Amino acid sequence: MINNKDLGIITYSIYPDMLGSSQMELIRDCSIHNPYNQYVIFTSYSQIINTTKSPILHLSHSKFFEGNLLVFDLDSLKLAQQCIKKSLVYFYSSNIPWAKNIRNYQYWHGLFLDDNTKIIAASQEIFDIYSIAWKKPICIKEQITYESFKDII
Amino acid sequence: MNIFAQYCDTKLINSLAYTGNDHNVACATINNDLYRIHYQYAFDAYVFCDSLANEEIHCFIKDFGNTKRIIYYHDKSINHQAIAQLQHLCTHIGHEQQDGVLLMPYLVLPNVFNTDLRSTKRDNQQILCFLYGDTIPPNLDSVLYPSTTLPIKIFSKTIEHPQNLGIITEQEKAQLLQTSTFYLVDGKDYLVEAYLCGCSLVKLENGEIKICDTKEVLEQITYISYHQFVNSIL
């Protein structure tokens, strides 16, 4: 039985930058506030020192994860969409990847118009452009924190 | 007939593959191996684009113009030098009326663009526009984001813009037109196709989108199928 409150972050690499720190703290805070749910990061390479005691598993384990997935880049989105046990994939988008990378329409269509993929926009501009081009994002979240994400995950 | 078409991002070349079962069309870029292609595959006819024509292609036309059917497509503007050099060796076609150049009529693919497979559900929120070329027409730019949030979706191989959703084939264009309500008139491309697929035509007027009188727009266009045109020139 899938517990839809369980959340996994998929990212190919975690670096000691703002994004990496935000991801670790998000998982830590989710675990603190929801102790009965499962929160984990799936990655294949981590440069960050894990001071948050967040569970980190290898990417290959993500396909068995039953719950929602949160991703922050296209490569992770493609991987997350292949996970067979997932419920929903939340894609946090802070840019417009197709604007300068012209590819086949079907490539982007498959990524963004997947029924199980929900888009979270990082700004009003991103929200507007996704609404015009693909589908309306579910919300705008400028910061990656538990406080801003708790109502959607 | 086996036809080789030099690939160029134009409506004519993109549509040649759908001209019907009478011809086999191969489309590829020519990277200085035109003679190898000729000797290896022995095509019956060749289509070259003036914007990509080079010395090799000109030599090829001079060598084989009398034994093979060759079409020289002036895709951007009429190249008078090419006409003078190759006049009797190939058929020149273009979009302008000139001596020695066959004026291309408006061509459509009725076997692709039709309402036979029309979906019962149309998206009333999107306005489609298929573009060729490297830049967005100025009047169109004024209604794209961030100037407006109109749901205009453009499709182009070269234009970098958030509302350009990428590269699509003629078949995919037909599917999009069959599931959309509006098509934006820009020049003369795909107006008839949009009409055949059941779309309403809209135009830009003073920076706003207005619905066109489709009959009035199409009355000025005479069109034939690619199949008829290809058969007439080969």
Coordinates of C-alpha atoms in Angstrom, one line a residue:
Chain A
M1 CA 0.0 0.0 0.0
I2 CA 1.5 3.3 -1.0
N3 CA 1.6 6.0 1.7
N4 CA 1.3 9.2 -0.3
K5 CA 3.0 11.2 2.3
D6 CA 6.3 9.4 1.8
L7 CA 8.8 11.5 -0.2
G8 CA 12.0 10.9 -2.0
I9 CA 14.3 13.4 -3.6
I10 CA 16.1 12.2 -6.7
T11 CA 19.2 14.0 -7.7
Y12 CA 22.2 12.6 -9.6
S13 CA 24.6 14.6 -7.5
I14 CA 24.5 16.6 -4.3
Y15 CA 27.0 19.4 -4.0
P16 CA 27.8 21.7 -1.0
D17 CA 25.9 24.6 -2.5
M18 CA 22.6 26.3 -1.7
L19 CA 20.5 23.6 -3.6
G20 CA 22.3 20.7 -1.9
S21 CA 21.9 22.2 1.5
S22 CA 18.2 23.0 0.9
Q23 CA 17.5 19.4 -0.2
M24 CA 19.2 18.0 2.9
E25 CA 17.4 20.4 5.3
L26 CA 14.1 19.8 3.6
I27 CA 14.3 16.0 4.2
R28 CA 15.5 16.6 7.7
D29 CA 12.6 19.0 8.5
C30 CA 10.1 16.7 6.9
S31 CA 11.3 13.8 9.1
I32 CA 11.1 16.0 12.2
H33 CA 7.6 17.1 11.6
N34 CA 6.3 13.8 10.2
P35 CA 8.1 11.1 12.1
Y36 CA 5.8 8.3 10.9
N37 CA 6.5 8.9 7.2
Q38 CA 9.5 8.0 5.1
Y39 CA 11.9 10.6 3.7
V40 CA 15.0 9.8 1.7
I41 CA 17.4 11.2 -0.8
F42 CA 18.4 9.1 -3.8
T43 CA 21.7 10.1 -5.4
S44 CA 24.8 8.5 -7.1
Y45 CA 27.3 11.1 -5.9
S46 CA 27.5 13.3 -2.8
Q47 CA 30.0 15.9 -2.0
I48 CA 28.1 17.3 0.9
I49 CA 28.8 16.4 4.5
N50 CA 25.6 14.9 5.9
T51 CA 25.1 16.9 9.1
T52 CA 21.3 16.6 8.9
K53 CA 21.3 12.8 9.4
S54 CA 19.1 12.5 6.4
P55 CA 19.0 9.0 4.9
I56 CA 20.8 8.8 1.6
L57 CA 20.5 5.9 -0.7
H58 CA 21.9 5.1 -4.1
L59 CA 19.8 6.1 -7.2
S60 CA 19.3 2.4 -8.1
H61 CA 17.1 2.0 -5.0
S62 CA 14.6 4.7 -6.2
K63 CA 12.8 2.4 -8.5
F64 CA 11.5 0.5 -5.5
F65 CA 10.4 3.6 -3.6
E66 CA 6.6 3.8 -3.0
G67 CA 5.7 7.4 -2.5
N68 CA 6.0 10.8 -4.1
L69 CA 9.2 12.0 -5.7
L70 CA 10.7 15.5 -5.8
V71 CA 13.2 16.5 -8.5
F72 CA 15.0 19.6 -9.4
D73 CA 16.5 19.0 -12.9
L74 CA 15.6 17.3 -16.1
D75 CA 17.8 14.3 -15.8
S76 CA 16.3 13.5 -12.4
L77 CA 12.8 14.1 -13.8
K78 CA 13.4 11.5 -16.6
L79 CA 14.7 9.0 -14.1
A80 CA 11.8 9.7 -11.7
Q81 CA 9.2 9.1 -14.4
Q82 CA 10.6 5.6 -14.9
C83 CA 10.2 4.6 -11.3
I84 CA 7.4 2.1 -11.3
K85 CA 6.3 2.3 -7.7
K86 CA 6.0 6.1 -7.5
S87 CA 2.8 8.0 -6.9
L88 CA 3.5 11.5 -8.2
V89 CA 6.6 13.3 -9.4
Y90 CA 7.0 16.9 -8.3
F91 CA 9.3 18.9 -10.6
Y92 CA 10.7 22.1 -9.1
S93 CA 11.6 24.2 -12.1
S94 CA 13.8 27.4 -11.8
N95 CA 14.5 27.8 -15.5
I96 CA 13.0 27.2 -19.0
P97 CA 15.1 24.4 -20.5
W98 CA 13.5 24.2 -23.9
A99 CA 14.0 27.9 -24.7
K100 CA 17.6 27.6 -25.6
N101 CA 17.7 23.8 -26.2
I102 CA 15.6 23.2 -29.3
R103 CA 14.6 19.6 -29.5
N104 CA 11.7 17.5 -30.8
Y105 CA 8.4 18.6 -29.4
Q106 CA 7.6 15.0 -28.3
Y107 CA 10.6 15.0 -26.0
W108 CA 9.3 17.9 -24.0
H109 CA 5.7 16.8 -24.3
G110 CA 6.6 13.4 -22.7
L111 CA 8.4 15.2 -19.8
F112 CA 6.0 17.9 -18.9
L113 CA 2.6 16.6 -19.9
D114 CA 3.0 13.3 -18.1
D115 CA -0.2 12.8 -16.0
N116 CA 1.8 12.0 -12.8
T117 CA 4.1 14.9 -13.0
K118 CA 3.3 18.1 -11.2
I119 CA 5.3 21.3 -11.8
I120 CA 6.3 23.7 -9.0
A121 CA 7.5 27.0 -10.3
A122 CA 10.3 29.0 -8.7
S123 CA 9.0 32.4 -9.7
Q124 CA 6.0 34.1 -11.3
E125 CA 7.8 34.2 -14.7
I126 CA 8.4 30.5 -14.7
F127 CA 4.7 29.9 -13.7
D128 CA 3.5 32.1 -16.6
I129 CA 5.7 30.4 -19.1
Y130 CA 4.8 26.9 -18.1
S131 CA 1.1 27.8 -18.1
I132 CA 1.4 29.0 -21.7
A133 CA 3.6 26.3 -23.0
W134 CA 2.7 23.1 -21.2
K135 CA 0.4 23.1 -18.1
K136 CA -0.3 25.2 -15.2
P137 CA 2.1 24.6 -12.3
I138 CA 0.5 23.7 -9.0
C139 CA 2.1 26.6 -7.1
I140 CA 5.0 29.1 -6.9
K141 CA 7.6 28.4 -4.3
E142 CA 10.5 30.7 -4.3
Q143 CA 12.3 28.9 -1.5
I144 CA 13.1 25.3 -1.0
T145 CA 12.1 24.9 2.7
Y146 CA 9.8 22.7 4.7
E147 CA 7.6 25.7 5.5
S148 CA 7.0 26.6 1.9
F149 CA 6.6 22.9 0.8
K150 CA 4.6 21.5 3.6
D151 CA 1.2 22.2 2.0
I152 CA 2.0 20.3 -1.1
I153 CA 4.1 17.3 -0.1
Chain B
M1 CA 10.3 7.2 -58.9
N2 CA 13.2 7.3 -56.3
I3 CA 13.8 10.9 -55.3
F4 CA 16.7 12.3 -53.3
A5 CA 16.0 15.7 -51.6
Q6 CA 18.7 17.8 -50.0
Y7 CA 17.5 18.5 -46.5
C8 CA 16.7 22.1 -45.7
D9 CA 14.2 23.3 -43.2
T10 CA 11.5 24.4 -45.5
K11 CA 7.9 23.4 -45.9
L12 CA 8.5 21.9 -49.3
I13 CA 11.3 19.5 -48.2
N14 CA 9.6 18.6 -45.0
S15 CA 6.4 17.7 -46.9
L16 CA 8.0 15.7 -49.7
A17 CA 8.1 12.5 -47.7
Y18 CA 4.3 12.6 -47.6
T19 CA 3.7 12.9 -51.3
G20 CA 2.1 9.6 -51.6
N21 CA 2.9 6.1 -52.6
D22 CA 4.0 6.9 -56.2
H23 CA 7.5 8.0 -55.1
N24 CA 10.1 7.0 -52.6
V25 CA 11.7 10.1 -51.1
A26 CA 15.0 10.1 -49.3
C27 CA 16.0 13.3 -47.5
A28 CA 19.4 14.0 -46.1
T29 CA 22.1 16.6 -45.7
I30 CA 24.8 16.5 -48.3
N31 CA 28.3 16.7 -46.7
N32 CA 30.4 16.6 -49.8
D33 CA 29.3 13.1 -50.6
L34 CA 26.7 13.8 -53.3
Y35 CA 28.5 11.7 -55.9
R36 CA 28.8 8.8 -53.5
I37 CA 25.1 9.0 -52.8
H38 CA 24.4 9.0 -56.6
Y39 CA 26.6 6.1 -57.4
Q40 CA 25.5 4.1 -54.4
Y41 CA 21.7 4.6 -54.7
A42 CA 21.1 5.7 -58.3
F43 CA 18.2 8.0 -57.6
D44 CA 15.9 9.0 -60.5
A45 CA 15.5 12.5 -59.4
Y46 CA 17.1 15.1 -57.2
V47 CA 15.9 18.2 -55.3
F48 CA 18.5 20.8 -54.3
C49 CA 18.0 23.9 -52.3
D50 CA 19.7 27.1 -53.5
S51 CA 20.5 28.3 -49.9
L52 CA 22.6 25.2 -49.4
A53 CA 23.9 24.8 -52.9
N54 CA 27.7 24.6 -53.3
E55 CA 30.2 23.9 -56.0
E56 CA 29.7 20.2 -55.7
I57 CA 26.0 20.5 -56.4
H58 CA 26.6 22.7 -59.4
C59 CA 29.1 20.3 -60.8
F60 CA 26.7 17.4 -60.2
I61 CA 23.9 19.2 -62.1
K62 CA 26.2 19.9 -65.0
D63 CA 27.3 16.3 -65.1
F64 CA 23.9 14.7 -64.7
G65 CA 21.4 17.3 -65.6
N66 CA 20.7 15.7 -69.0
T67 CA 20.2 12.2 -67.7
K68 CA 18.4 12.8 -64.3
R69 CA 15.4 14.9 -63.3
I70 CA 16.8 17.7 -61.2
I71 CA 14.8 20.3 -59.3
Y72 CA 16.6 23.4 -58.1
Y73 CA 14.5 25.1 -55.4
H74 CA 15.1 28.8 -54.8
D75 CA 14.0 28.6 -51.2
K76 CA 14.9 32.1 -50.1
S77 CA 15.3 34.4 -53.0
I78 CA 15.8 33.9 -56.7
N79 CA 19.5 33.2 -57.5
H80 CA 19.9 34.6 -61.1
Q81 CA 23.4 33.4 -61.4
A82 CA 22.3 29.8 -60.8
I83 CA 19.5 30.2 -63.4
A84 CA 22.0 31.5 -65.9
Q85 CA 24.5 28.7 -65.3
L86 CA 22.0 25.8 -65.0
Q87 CA 19.0 26.9 -66.9
H88 CA 18.5 24.0 -69.3
L89 CA 19.9 21.3 -66.9
C90 CA 17.2 21.4 -64.2
T91 CA 13.8 22.8 -63.4
H92 CA 14.0 25.9 -61.3
I93 CA 11.2 26.5 -58.9
G94 CA 10.7 29.4 -56.5
H95 CA 8.2 31.7 -54.7
E96 CA 8.6 34.6 -57.0
Q97 CA 7.6 35.1 -60.6
Q98 CA 10.8 35.3 -62.7
D99 CA 11.8 34.2 -66.2
G100 CA 13.2 30.7 -66.1
V101 CA 11.6 30.0 -62.7
L102 CA 8.4 28.0 -62.2
L103 CA 6.3 29.8 -59.7
M104 CA 5.3 27.4 -56.9
P105 CA 1.6 27.4 -56.1
Y106 CA 0.3 26.9 -52.5
L107 CA 0.9 23.3 -51.8
V108 CA -1.0 21.1 -49.2
L109 CA -1.0 17.5 -48.1
P110 CA -4.6 16.5 -48.1
N111 CA -3.7 13.0 -47.1
V112 CA -2.1 14.4 -43.9
F113 CA -4.1 17.6 -43.1
N114 CA -7.7 16.7 -42.9
T115 CA -10.5 16.2 -40.4
D116 CA -10.9 12.5 -40.8
L117 CA -9.1 11.8 -37.6
R118 CA -10.3 14.8 -35.8
S119 CA -10.5 14.4 -32.1
T120 CA -13.8 15.2 -30.6
K121 CA -12.1 17.3 -28.0
R122 CA -10.4 20.6 -29.0
D123 CA -8.2 22.7 -26.8
N124 CA -9.8 26.1 -26.8
Q125 CA -6.9 27.6 -24.8
Q126 CA -4.1 27.3 -27.3
I127 CA -3.3 29.3 -30.5
L128 CA -0.9 27.5 -32.8
C129 CA 1.7 29.0 -35.1
F130 CA 4.2 27.2 -37.3
L131 CA 7.2 29.3 -38.3
Y132 CA 10.1 28.9 -40.6
G133 CA 13.1 31.2 -40.5
D134 CA 15.5 32.4 -37.8
T135 CA 13.5 35.3 -36.3
I136 CA 10.1 36.0 -34.9
P137 CA 8.1 38.4 -37.1
P138 CA 7.9 41.8 -35.3
N139 CA 4.1 41.9 -35.1
L140 CA 4.1 38.4 -33.5
D141 CA 6.8 39.3 -31.0
S142 CA 4.5 42.0 -29.6
V143 CA 2.0 39.4 -28.4
L144 CA 4.4 36.9 -27.0
Y145 CA 5.6 36.7 -23.4
P146 CA 6.5 38.9 -21.6
S147 CA 4.4 41.4 -23.5
T148 CA 1.3 39.3 -23.1
T149 CA 0.3 35.9 -21.6
L150 CA -1.8 34.8 -24.6
P151 CA -1.6 31.0 -25.0
I152 CA 0.3 31.2 -28.3
K153 CA 2.5 28.1 -29.0
I154 CA 5.0 28.5 -31.8
F155 CA 7.0 25.7 -33.4
S156 CA 10.3 26.4 -35.1
K157 CA 13.6 24.6 -35.5
T158 CA 15.7 27.7 -34.9
I159 CA 14.0 30.4 -32.9
E160 CA 15.0 30.6 -29.2
H161 CA 12.0 31.7 -27.3
P162 CA 10.1 30.2 -24.3
Q163 CA 7.0 29.8 -26.4
N164 CA 8.8 27.8 -29.1
L165 CA 8.0 24.2 -28.2
G166 CA 10.4 22.5 -30.5
I167 CA 10.6 20.6 -33.7
I168 CA 7.6 18.8 -35.1
T169 CA 6.9 16.8 -38.2
E170 CA 4.1 17.4 -40.7
Q171 CA 2.1 14.6 -39.2
E172 CA 2.5 16.1 -35.7
K173 CA 1.4 19.5 -37.1
A174 CA -1.7 17.9 -38.4
Q175 CA -2.5 16.2 -35.0
L176 CA -2.0 19.5 -33.2
L177 CA -4.3 21.3 -35.6
Q178 CA -6.9 18.6 -35.3
T179 CA -7.0 19.1 -31.5
S180 CA -6.8 22.9 -31.4
T181 CA -9.3 25.6 -32.0
F182 CA -7.2 28.5 -33.3
Y183 CA -4.3 29.0 -35.8
L184 CA -2.5 32.2 -36.0
V185 CA -2.1 33.6 -39.5
D186 CA 1.5 34.5 -40.2
G187 CA 2.3 35.1 -43.8
K188 CA 0.6 32.3 -45.8
D189 CA 2.0 29.2 -44.3
Y190 CA -0.4 26.5 -43.1
L191 CA -3.6 28.6 -43.5
V192 CA -5.2 26.0 -45.7
E193 CA -3.9 23.2 -43.6
A194 CA -5.4 24.7 -40.5
Y195 CA -8.7 25.2 -42.3
L196 CA -8.7 21.6 -43.5
C197 CA -8.1 20.4 -39.9
G198 CA -11.0 22.4 -38.6
C199 CA -9.2 25.3 -37.0
S200 CA -10.4 28.9 -36.9
L201 CA -7.9 31.4 -38.3
V202 CA -7.0 34.3 -36.0
K203 CA -4.8 37.3 -36.9
L204 CA -2.8 40.1 -35.2
E205 CA -4.3 43.5 -35.4
N206 CA -2.9 46.4 -33.4
G207 CA -1.2 44.0 -31.0
E208 CA -4.4 42.0 -30.4
I209 CA -5.7 38.7 -31.6
K210 CA -8.8 38.8 -33.7
I211 CA -10.8 36.1 -35.4
C212 CA -10.5 36.2 -39.2
D213 CA -13.2 35.7 -41.8
T214 CA -11.8 32.3 -43.0
K215 CA -13.6 32.4 -46.3
E216 CA -12.2 35.8 -47.1
V217 CA -8.6 34.7 -46.3
L218 CA -8.8 31.5 -48.2
E219 CA -10.5 33.0 -51.3
Q220 CA -7.2 34.6 -52.1
I221 CA -5.3 31.3 -52.1
T222 CA -5.3 28.7 -54.8
Y223 CA -3.8 25.4 -53.8
I224 CA -3.0 22.0 -55.2
S225 CA -1.6 18.9 -53.5
Y226 CA 2.1 18.1 -53.3
H227 CA 1.4 14.9 -55.1
Q228 CA 0.0 16.8 -58.2
F229 CA 2.8 19.3 -58.1
V230 CA 5.6 16.7 -57.8
N231 CA 4.1 14.7 -60.6
S232 CA 3.8 17.7 -62.8
I233 CA 7.5 18.7 -62.5
L234 CA 9.1 15.3 -62.6

